[in-house]
Amino acid sequence: MKLYNIKDNQERVSFAQAVRQGLGRKQGLFFPETLPEFDNIEQLLSESFVARSSKILSALVGDELSPEQVNSMVEAAFQFPAPIKQVKEDVHALELFHGPTLAFKDFGGRFMAQSLAAVSDGGRITILTATSGDTGAAVAHAFYDMDNIDVVILYPKGKISPLQEKLFCTLGKNIHTVAVNGDFDACQALVKQAFDDEALRQEIGLNSANSINISRLMAQICYYFEAFSQLPESKRDQVVVSVPSGNFGNLTAGLLAKAMGLPIKRFIAATNVNDTVPRYLDTGEWSPKPTIATTSNAMDVSQPNNWPRIEELVKTKGWALEMLAKGAVTDEQSAQTVKELDDLGYLCEPHGAIAYRVLDDQLEDGETGLFLCTAHPAKFKEVVDEILQSDIELPAPLAKHASMPLLSSEMENDFSSLKLLLRKVASQ
Ligand SMILES: *Cc1c(COP(=O)(O)O)cnc(C)c1O
């Protein structure tokens, strides 16, 4: 697999380098030079999740890793299903929250851990990542107790749900969690600054596990295929996919799936009121506003860092950006939608509900709608219980962590403090 840096096309890297480095020069994202295209999609869809995903990922990785090796990585990473559930006629939920941390980020996080282990030269690695809640949990659990790898996770203090925090800030060992006085964009900016510091990068073997790491996006391509495999063949050419978006990694992966031959008719980019992308698609002007805290906090991102990949893909495929439909949903509307779905007999949390809202508003006759449910409702128990006046049950992994003490440290939104902390972790 060959990738280039979107900001500096001269920089070319292998899959191994892209996984190890995360970001390229000038904070540029890596993008595949070529994308394999499958011509016999029906045949591919008839295979099992693991077998099919191994083929997709092996085609992407190319000859850097053997198909057997990729297969065993996929077997280790994808140990839980991605079922679709019919919510009403022609509308299905794609449930991506059956992994150990109950959000779709388990797919990317776990495959990235496998990838990094596969390409590692045995040296020490420090993974630094910023999270708006769910990435942190997925990455922490995926890398927990791995040899020679330390994980440092920055998150906005007081801006993630208490249960989310419990899920990844209670592990200890090689997992170091840091509550930063600032919002998610501030955490993300600190991470980028660290990657820009070449000396620091070398010194502590810095790596990222954000959705900027290409291995995470690659893993996510696979569940779009999996969703299609569960739809009746007669419906597969009219599928509209609605993606609740924050950093836009999930939507990037969906577009990559389409580029590889999956016949997705069109996409909807659904956001909360942090609507930089919907406004951009409307006006052509990129004008991020300060981030606003919402009940769908994993999408409280106003400077989505995967967006350049979407532009790049659309450009290289000769697609029109107009093929992306969009919609932004307020907290009131998403709460209303959680109720609406509950009346349909489907328990959903705000992120998934936002995707459903825009999909249901825009779905046309004859189309089949698929909305991505990115987190288990219990992961947002406080919000969901308040909306539905319910007391939903915690699944086992959450219940276990809910009673454990928090192990996070606190930090000002300040790069020199981060440097100190990283050096301390790496020297232990
Ligand atoms: C991360 C996350 C999102 C946003 O996904 P992106 O790939 O960043 O757009 C949506 N919902 C949940 C529950 C998440 O954790």
Coordinates of N, CA, C and O in Angstrom, one line a residue, residues 213-373:
N213 N -5.3 8.3 11.9 CA -4.5 7.1 11.5 C -5.3 6.3 10.5 O -6.4 5.8 10.7
I214 N -4.6 6.0 9.4 CA -5.3 5.4 8.2 C -5.8 4.0 8.6 O -6.9 3.6 8.1
S215 N -5.2 3.3 9.5 CA -5.6 1.9 9.8 C -7.0 1.9 10.4 O -7.8 1.0 10.2
R216 N -7.3 3.0 11.1 CA -8.7 3.1 11.7 C -9.7 3.2 10.7 O -10.8 2.6 10.7
L217 N -9.5 4.1 9.7 CA -10.5 4.3 8.7 C -10.6 3.0 7.8 O -11.7 2.7 7.4
M218 N -9.5 2.3 7.6 CA -9.6 1.1 6.8 C -10.5 0.1 7.4 O -11.4 -0.5 6.8
A219 N -10.4 0.0 8.8 CA -11.3 -1.0 9.5 C -12.7 -0.6 9.3 O -13.6 -1.5 9.1
Q220 N -13.0 0.7 9.3 CA -14.4 1.1 9.3 C -15.1 0.9 7.9 O -16.3 0.9 7.9
I221 N -14.3 0.8 6.9 CA -14.8 0.5 5.6 C -15.6 -0.8 5.6 O -16.7 -0.9 5.0
C222 N -15.1 -1.7 6.4 CA -15.7 -3.1 6.4 C -17.1 -3.2 6.9 O -17.9 -4.0 6.4
Y223 N -17.5 -2.3 7.8 CA -18.9 -2.5 8.3 C -20.0 -1.9 7.4 O -21.1 -2.2 7.5
Y224 N -19.5 -1.1 6.4 CA -20.5 -0.7 5.4 C -20.8 -1.8 4.5 O -22.0 -2.1 4.1
F225 N -19.8 -2.6 4.1 CA -20.1 -3.8 3.4 C -20.9 -4.8 4.2 O -21.9 -5.4 3.7
E226 N -20.6 -4.9 5.5 CA -21.4 -5.8 6.3 C -22.9 -5.4 6.4 O -23.7 -6.3 6.3
A227 N -23.2 -4.2 6.4 CA -24.5 -3.7 6.5 C -25.3 -4.1 5.2 O -26.4 -4.7 5.2
F228 N -24.6 -3.9 4.0 CA -25.2 -4.3 2.8 C -25.5 -5.8 2.7 O -26.5 -6.2 2.1
S229 N -24.6 -6.6 3.3 CA -24.7 -8.0 3.2 C -26.0 -8.5 3.9 O -26.5 -9.6 3.6
Q230 N -26.5 -7.7 4.8 CA -27.7 -8.0 5.6 C -29.0 -7.5 4.9 O -30.1 -7.8 5.4
L231 N -28.8 -6.7 3.9 CA -30.0 -6.2 3.2 C -30.4 -7.1 2.1 O -29.6 -7.7 1.5
P232 N -31.7 -7.2 1.8 CA -32.1 -8.0 0.7 C -31.5 -7.5 -0.6 O -31.3 -6.3 -0.8
E233 N -31.1 -8.4 -1.5 CA -30.4 -8.1 -2.7 C -31.2 -7.0 -3.5 O -30.6 -6.1 -4.1
S234 N -32.5 -7.1 -3.5 CA -33.3 -6.3 -4.3 C -33.3 -4.8 -3.8 O -33.6 -3.9 -4.5
K235 N -32.8 -4.6 -2.6 CA -32.8 -3.2 -2.1 C -31.4 -2.6 -2.2 O -31.2 -1.4 -1.9
R236 N -30.4 -3.4 -2.6 CA -29.0 -2.9 -2.4 C -28.6 -1.8 -3.4 O -27.5 -1.2 -3.2
D237 N -29.4 -1.5 -4.4 CA -29.0 -0.4 -5.3 C -29.7 0.9 -5.0 O -29.5 1.9 -5.7
Q238 N -30.4 1.0 -3.9 CA -31.2 2.2 -3.6 C -30.9 2.7 -2.1 O -31.7 3.2 -1.5
V239 N -29.7 2.4 -1.7 CA -29.4 2.6 -0.2 C -28.8 4.0 0.0 O -27.8 4.4 -0.6
V240 N -29.4 4.7 1.0 CA -29.0 6.0 1.4 C -28.4 5.8 2.8 O -29.1 5.2 3.7
V241 N -27.2 6.3 3.1 CA -26.6 6.0 4.4 C -26.4 7.4 5.1 O -25.8 8.3 4.5
S242 N -26.9 7.4 6.3 CA -26.8 8.7 7.1 C -25.8 8.5 8.2 O -25.9 7.6 9.0
V243 N -24.8 9.4 8.3 CA -23.7 9.2 9.2 C -23.6 10.3 10.2 O -23.5 11.5 9.8
P244 N -23.8 10.0 11.5 CA -23.7 11.1 12.5 C -22.2 11.5 12.6 O -21.4 10.6 13.0
S245 N -21.9 12.7 12.3 CA -20.5 13.0 12.1 C -19.9 14.1 13.0 O -20.6 15.0 13.4
G246 N -18.7 13.9 13.4 CA -18.0 14.8 14.3 C -16.6 15.2 13.6 O -16.5 16.2 13.1
N247 N -15.7 14.2 13.6 CA -14.4 14.4 13.0 C -14.5 13.9 11.5 O -13.5 13.9 10.8
F248 N -15.5 13.3 11.1 CA -15.8 12.9 9.8 C -15.0 11.7 9.3 O -14.8 11.4 8.1
G249 N -14.5 10.9 10.3 CA -13.8 9.7 9.9 C -14.7 8.6 9.4 O -14.5 7.9 8.4
N250 N -15.9 8.5 10.1 CA -16.9 7.5 9.7 C -17.4 7.7 8.3 O -17.5 6.8 7.5
L251 N -17.7 9.0 8.0 CA -18.1 9.3 6.6 C -17.1 9.1 5.6 O -17.3 8.5 4.5
T252 N -15.8 9.4 5.9 CA -14.7 9.1 5.0 C -14.6 7.6 4.7 O -14.5 7.2 3.5
A253 N -14.8 6.8 5.7 CA -14.7 5.3 5.5 C -15.9 4.9 4.6 O -15.7 4.1 3.7
G254 N -17.0 5.5 4.8 CA -18.2 5.1 3.9 C -17.9 5.5 2.5 O -18.2 4.7 1.6
L255 N -17.4 6.7 2.3 CA -17.0 7.1 0.9 C -16.0 6.2 0.3 O -16.0 5.9 -0.9
L256 N -15.0 5.8 1.1 CA -14.0 4.8 0.6 C -14.6 3.5 0.2 O -14.3 2.9 -0.8
A257 N -15.6 3.1 1.0 CA -16.3 1.8 0.6 C -17.0 2.0 -0.7 O -16.9 1.1 -1.6
K258 N -17.6 3.1 -0.9 CA -18.2 3.4 -2.2 C -17.2 3.4 -3.4 O -17.4 2.8 -4.4
A259 N -16.1 4.0 -3.1 CA -15.0 4.1 -4.1 C -14.5 2.7 -4.4 O -14.0 2.4 -5.5
M260 N -14.6 1.8 -3.4 CA -14.1 0.4 -3.7 C -15.2 -0.5 -4.3 O -15.0 -1.7 -4.5
G261 N -16.3 0.1 -4.6 CA -17.3 -0.6 -5.4 C -18.6 -0.9 -4.7 O -19.5 -1.4 -5.3
L262 N -18.7 -0.6 -3.4 CA -20.0 -0.8 -2.8 C -21.0 0.2 -3.3 O -20.8 1.4 -3.2
P263 N -22.2 -0.3 -3.8 CA -23.1 0.7 -4.6 C -24.0 1.5 -3.7 O -25.2 1.5 -3.8
I264 N -23.4 2.3 -2.8 CA -24.2 3.2 -2.0 C -24.7 4.3 -2.8 O -23.9 5.0 -3.6
K265 N -26.0 4.5 -2.8 CA -26.6 5.5 -3.7 C -26.2 7.0 -3.3 O -25.7 7.7 -4.2
R266 N -26.4 7.3 -2.1 CA -25.9 8.6 -1.6 C -25.7 8.6 -0.1 O -26.1 7.7 0.6
F267 N -25.0 9.6 0.4 CA -24.7 9.8 1.8 C -25.3 11.0 2.3 O -25.5 12.0 1.6
I268 N -25.6 11.0 3.6 CA -26.0 12.2 4.3 C -25.1 12.4 5.5 O -24.8 11.5 6.3
A269 N -24.5 13.6 5.5 CA -23.6 14.0 6.6 C -24.5 14.7 7.7 O -25.0 15.8 7.4
A270 N -24.7 14.0 8.8 CA -25.6 14.6 9.8 C -24.7 15.1 11.0 O -23.9 14.3 11.5
T271 N -25.0 16.3 11.4 CA -24.2 16.8 12.5 C -25.2 17.4 13.6 O -26.4 17.5 13.3
N272 N -24.7 17.7 14.7 CA -25.4 18.5 15.7 C -25.2 20.0 15.3 O -24.8 20.3 14.2
V273 N -25.4 20.9 16.3 CA -25.3 22.3 15.9 C -23.9 22.7 15.6 O -23.6 23.9 15.1
N274 N -22.9 21.9 15.8 CA -21.5 22.2 15.3 C -21.5 21.8 13.9 O -21.1 20.7 13.5
D275 N -21.9 22.7 13.1 CA -22.4 22.4 11.7 C -21.4 23.0 10.6 O -21.9 23.5 9.6
T276 N -20.1 23.1 10.9 CA -19.2 23.6 9.9 C -19.4 23.0 8.6 O -19.4 23.7 7.6
V277 N -19.5 21.7 8.5 CA -19.6 21.0 7.2 C -20.9 21.3 6.5 O -20.9 21.7 5.3
P278 N -22.1 21.1 7.2 CA -23.3 21.5 6.5 C -23.3 22.9 6.0 O -23.8 23.2 4.8
R279 N -22.8 23.8 6.7 CA -22.8 25.2 6.2 C -21.8 25.4 5.1 O -22.1 26.1 4.1
Y280 N -20.7 24.6 5.1 CA -19.8 24.7 4.0 C -20.4 24.1 2.7 O -20.2 24.6 1.6
L281 N -21.1 23.0 2.9 CA -21.8 22.4 1.7 C -22.8 23.3 1.1 O -23.1 23.3 -0.1
D282 N -23.4 24.2 2.0 CA -24.4 25.1 1.5 C -23.8 26.3 0.8 O -24.2 26.7 -0.3
T283 N -22.7 26.9 1.4 CA -22.2 28.2 1.0 C -20.9 28.1 0.3 O -20.5 29.1 -0.3
G284 N -20.2 27.0 0.5 CA -18.8 26.9 -0.1 C -17.8 27.7 0.8 O -16.6 27.7 0.5
E285 N -18.2 28.1 1.9 CA -17.3 28.8 2.8 C -17.0 28.0 4.1 O -17.9 27.5 4.7
W286 N -15.7 27.9 4.3 CA -15.3 27.1 5.5 C -15.1 28.1 6.7 O -14.1 28.8 6.7
S287 N -16.1 28.1 7.5 CA -16.0 29.1 8.6 C -16.4 28.5 10.0 O -17.5 28.7 10.4
P288 N -15.5 27.7 10.6 CA -15.8 27.1 11.9 C -16.1 28.1 12.9 O -15.5 29.2 12.9
K289 N -17.1 27.8 13.8 CA -17.4 28.7 14.9 C -16.9 28.0 16.2 O -16.5 26.8 16.1
P290 N -16.9 28.7 17.3 CA -16.5 28.0 18.5 C -17.4 26.8 18.8 O -18.6 26.8 18.5
T291 N -16.8 25.8 19.3 CA -17.5 24.5 19.6 C -18.6 24.7 20.6 O -18.3 25.3 21.7
I292 N -19.7 24.2 20.4 CA -20.8 24.3 21.3 C -21.1 22.9 22.0 O -21.1 21.9 21.2
A293 N -21.2 22.9 23.3 CA -21.5 21.6 24.0 C -22.9 21.1 23.7 O -23.9 21.9 23.8
T294 N -23.1 19.9 23.3 CA -24.4 19.3 23.0 C -24.6 18.0 23.8 O -23.6 17.4 24.3
T295 N -25.8 17.4 23.7 CA -26.0 16.1 24.2 C -25.4 15.0 23.4 O -25.2 13.8 23.8
S296 N -25.0 15.3 22.1 CA -24.3 14.3 21.3 C -22.8 14.7 21.3 O -22.3 15.1 20.3
N297 N -22.2 14.6 22.5 CA -20.9 15.3 22.7 C -19.7 14.7 21.9 O -18.8 15.4 21.6
A298 N -19.9 13.5 21.4 CA -18.8 12.9 20.6 C -18.8 13.6 19.2 O -17.8 13.3 18.4
M299 N -19.8 14.4 18.9 CA -19.8 15.1 17.7 C -19.6 16.6 17.9 O -19.9 17.4 17.0
D300 N -19.2 17.0 19.1 CA -18.9 18.4 19.3 C -17.6 18.8 18.8 O -16.6 19.0 19.5
V301 N -17.5 18.9 17.5 CA -16.3 19.2 16.8 C -16.6 20.3 15.7 O -17.5 20.1 14.9
S302 N -15.8 21.3 15.8 CA -16.1 22.4 14.8 C -15.0 22.4 13.7 O -15.2 23.1 12.7
Q303 N -13.9 21.7 13.9 CA -12.9 21.7 12.9 C -12.6 20.2 12.6 O -11.5 19.7 13.0
P304 N -13.5 19.6 11.9 CA -13.3 18.1 11.7 C -12.0 17.8 10.9 O -11.9 18.3 9.8
N305 N -11.2 17.0 11.5 CA -9.9 16.9 10.9 C -9.8 15.8 9.8 O -8.8 15.7 9.1
N306 N -10.8 15.1 9.5 CA -10.8 14.2 8.4 C -11.4 14.8 7.1 O -11.4 14.2 6.0
W307 N -11.8 16.0 7.2 CA -12.5 16.6 6.0 C -11.6 16.7 4.8 O -12.1 16.4 3.7
P308 N -10.3 17.0 4.9 CA -9.5 17.1 3.7 C -9.4 15.7 3.0 O -9.3 15.7 1.8
R309 N -9.6 14.6 3.7 CA -9.6 13.3 3.0 C -10.8 13.2 2.1 O -10.8 12.6 1.0
I310 N -11.9 13.7 2.6 CA -13.2 13.7 1.8 C -13.0 14.5 0.6 O -13.4 14.1 -0.5
E311 N -12.5 15.7 0.7 CA -12.3 16.5 -0.4 C -11.4 15.8 -1.5 O -11.6 15.9 -2.7
E312 N -10.3 15.2 -0.9 CA -9.3 14.6 -1.8 C -10.0 13.4 -2.5 O -9.8 13.2 -3.7
L313 N -10.8 12.6 -1.8 CA -11.4 11.5 -2.5 C -12.4 11.9 -3.5 O -12.4 11.4 -4.6
V314 N -13.2 12.9 -3.2 CA -14.2 13.4 -4.1 C -13.5 13.9 -5.4 O -13.9 13.6 -6.5
K315 N -12.4 14.6 -5.2 CA -11.6 15.1 -6.3 C -11.1 14.0 -7.2 O -11.2 14.0 -8.4
T316 N -10.4 13.0 -6.5 CA -9.8 12.0 -7.3 C -10.8 11.1 -8.0 O -10.5 10.6 -9.1
K317 N -11.9 10.9 -7.4 CA -13.0 10.1 -8.1 C -13.8 10.9 -9.1 O -14.6 10.3 -9.8
G318 N -13.6 12.2 -9.2 CA -14.3 13.0 -10.1 C -15.8 13.1 -9.7 O -16.7 13.4 -10.5
W319 N -16.1 12.9 -8.4 CA -17.4 13.1 -7.9 C -17.7 14.6 -7.6 O -16.7 15.3 -7.5
A320 N -18.9 14.9 -7.5 CA -19.3 16.3 -7.1 C -19.6 16.3 -5.6 O -20.2 15.4 -5.1
L321 N -19.1 17.3 -5.0 CA -19.3 17.4 -3.5 C -20.8 17.5 -3.2 O -21.2 17.1 -2.2
E322 N -21.5 17.9 -4.2 CA -23.0 18.0 -4.1 C -23.7 16.7 -3.8 O -24.8 16.6 -3.4
M323 N -22.9 15.6 -4.1 CA -23.5 14.3 -3.9 C -23.7 14.0 -2.4 O -24.4 13.1 -2.0
L324 N -23.1 14.9 -1.6 CA -23.3 14.7 -0.1 C -24.5 15.6 0.3 O -24.5 16.8 0.2
A325 N -25.5 14.9 0.9 CA -26.6 15.6 1.5 C -26.2 15.9 2.9 O -25.2 15.3 3.4
K326 N -26.9 16.8 3.6 CA -26.5 17.1 4.9 C -27.7 17.6 5.7 O -28.7 17.9 5.2
G327 N -27.4 17.7 7.0 CA -28.4 18.3 7.9 C -27.8 18.5 9.3 O -26.9 17.7 9.7
A328 N -28.2 19.5 10.0 CA -27.7 19.8 11.3 C -29.0 19.8 12.3 O -30.0 20.3 11.9
V329 N -28.8 19.1 13.4 CA -29.9 18.9 14.3 C -29.6 19.5 15.7 O -28.5 19.3 16.3
T330 N -30.6 20.1 16.3 CA -30.4 20.7 17.6 C -30.7 19.6 18.7 O -31.2 18.6 18.4
D331 N -30.3 20.0 19.9 CA -30.6 19.1 21.0 C -32.0 18.8 21.2 O -32.4 17.7 21.5
E332 N -32.9 19.8 21.0 CA -34.3 19.6 21.2 C -34.8 18.6 20.1 O -35.6 17.7 20.5
Q333 N -34.4 18.8 18.9 CA -34.8 17.9 17.8 C -34.3 16.5 18.1 O -35.0 15.5 17.9
S334 N -33.1 16.4 18.6 CA -32.6 15.0 18.8 C -33.3 14.3 19.9 O -33.6 13.1 19.9
A335 N -33.6 15.1 21.0 CA -34.4 14.5 22.1 C -35.8 14.1 21.6 O -36.2 12.9 21.9
Q336 N -36.4 14.9 20.8 CA -37.7 14.5 20.2 C -37.6 13.3 19.4 O -38.4 12.4 19.4
T337 N -36.5 13.1 18.7 CA -36.2 12.0 17.8 C -36.0 10.7 18.6 O -36.4 9.6 18.2
V338 N -35.3 10.9 19.7 CA -35.1 9.7 20.6 C -36.4 9.2 21.0 O -36.7 8.0 21.0
K339 N -37.4 10.1 21.3 CA -38.7 9.7 21.7 C -39.5 9.0 20.5 O -40.1 8.0 20.7
E340 N -39.3 9.7 19.4 CA -40.0 9.1 18.2 C -39.5 7.7 17.9 O -40.3 6.8 17.6
L341 N -38.2 7.5 18.0 CA -37.7 6.1 17.8 C -38.2 5.2 18.9 O -38.5 4.0 18.6
D342 N -38.2 5.7 20.1 CA -38.7 4.8 21.2 C -40.2 4.4 20.9 O -40.5 3.2 21.1
D343 N -41.0 5.3 20.4 CA -42.3 5.0 20.0 C -42.4 3.9 18.9 O -43.3 3.1 18.8
L344 N -41.3 3.9 18.0 CA -41.3 2.9 17.0 C -40.7 1.6 17.6 O -40.5 0.6 16.8
G345 N -40.4 1.6 18.9 CA -39.9 0.4 19.5 C -38.4 0.2 19.4 O -37.8 -0.8 19.6
Y346 N -37.7 1.4 19.1 CA -36.2 1.3 19.0 C -35.6 2.2 19.9 O -35.8 3.5 19.9
L347 N -34.8 1.7 20.8 CA -34.1 2.5 21.8 C -32.8 3.0 21.2 O -31.9 2.3 20.7
C348 N -32.6 4.4 21.2 CA -31.5 5.0 20.5 C -31.0 6.2 21.4 O -31.7 6.7 22.1
E349 N -29.7 6.5 21.2 CA -29.2 7.6 22.0 C -29.0 8.8 21.0 O -29.3 8.6 19.8
P350 N -28.6 10.0 21.4 CA -28.7 11.2 20.6 C -27.9 11.1 19.3 O -28.3 11.6 18.2
H351 N -26.7 10.5 19.3 CA -25.9 10.5 18.0 C -26.6 9.7 16.9 O -26.7 10.3 15.8
G352 N -27.1 8.5 17.2 CA -27.8 7.8 16.2 C -29.1 8.5 15.9 O -29.5 8.5 14.7
A353 N -29.7 9.1 16.8 CA -31.0 9.8 16.6 C -30.8 10.9 15.6 O -31.7 11.2 14.7
I354 N -29.7 11.6 15.7 CA -29.4 12.7 14.7 C -29.3 12.2 13.3 O -29.9 12.7 12.4
A355 N -28.6 11.0 13.2 CA -28.6 10.4 11.8 C -29.9 10.0 11.3 O -30.3 10.2 10.1
Y356 N -30.7 9.5 12.2 CA -32.1 9.1 11.8 C -32.9 10.3 11.4 O -33.7 10.3 10.4
R357 N -32.8 11.4 12.2 CA -33.6 12.6 11.9 C -33.4 13.1 10.5 O -34.4 13.3 9.8
V358 N -32.2 13.3 10.1 CA -31.9 13.8 8.8 C -32.3 12.8 7.7 O -32.8 13.2 6.7
L359 N -32.0 11.5 8.0 CA -32.4 10.5 7.0 C -33.9 10.5 6.8 O -34.3 10.5 5.6
D360 N -34.6 10.4 7.9 CA -36.1 10.3 7.7 C -36.7 11.5 7.1 O -37.6 11.4 6.3
D361 N -36.1 12.7 7.3 CA -36.6 13.9 6.6 C -36.3 13.9 5.1 O -37.0 14.6 4.4
Q362 N -35.2 13.2 4.7 CA -34.8 13.4 3.3 C -35.0 12.1 2.5 O -34.7 12.2 1.3
L363 N -35.4 11.0 3.1 CA -35.4 9.7 2.3 C -36.6 9.8 1.3 O -37.7 10.3 1.6
E364 N -36.3 9.4 0.1 CA -37.3 9.5 -0.9 C -37.9 8.1 -1.2 O -37.4 7.1 -0.8
D365 N -39.1 8.1 -1.9 CA -39.8 6.9 -2.2 C -38.9 5.9 -2.9 O -38.2 6.3 -3.8
G366 N -39.0 4.7 -2.5 CA -38.2 3.6 -3.2 C -36.8 3.5 -2.7 O -36.1 2.5 -3.0
E367 N -36.3 4.4 -1.8 CA -35.0 4.3 -1.3 C -35.0 3.5 0.0 O -36.1 3.4 0.7
T368 N -33.9 2.9 0.3 CA -33.8 2.2 1.6 C -32.8 3.0 2.5 O -31.7 3.3 2.0
G369 N -33.2 3.3 3.7 CA -32.4 4.2 4.5 C -31.6 3.3 5.5 O -32.1 2.4 6.1
L370 N -30.4 3.7 5.8 CA -29.5 3.1 6.8 C -28.9 4.2 7.6 O -28.3 5.1 7.1
F371 N -29.2 4.2 8.9 CA -28.5 5.2 9.7 C -27.6 4.5 10.7 O -27.9 3.4 11.2
L372 N -26.4 5.1 10.9 CA -25.4 4.5 11.8 C -25.7 4.8 13.2 O -25.8 6.0 13.6
C373 N -25.8 3.7 14.0 CA -25.9 3.9 15.5 C -24.6 3.7 16.1 O -24.0 2.6 16.1

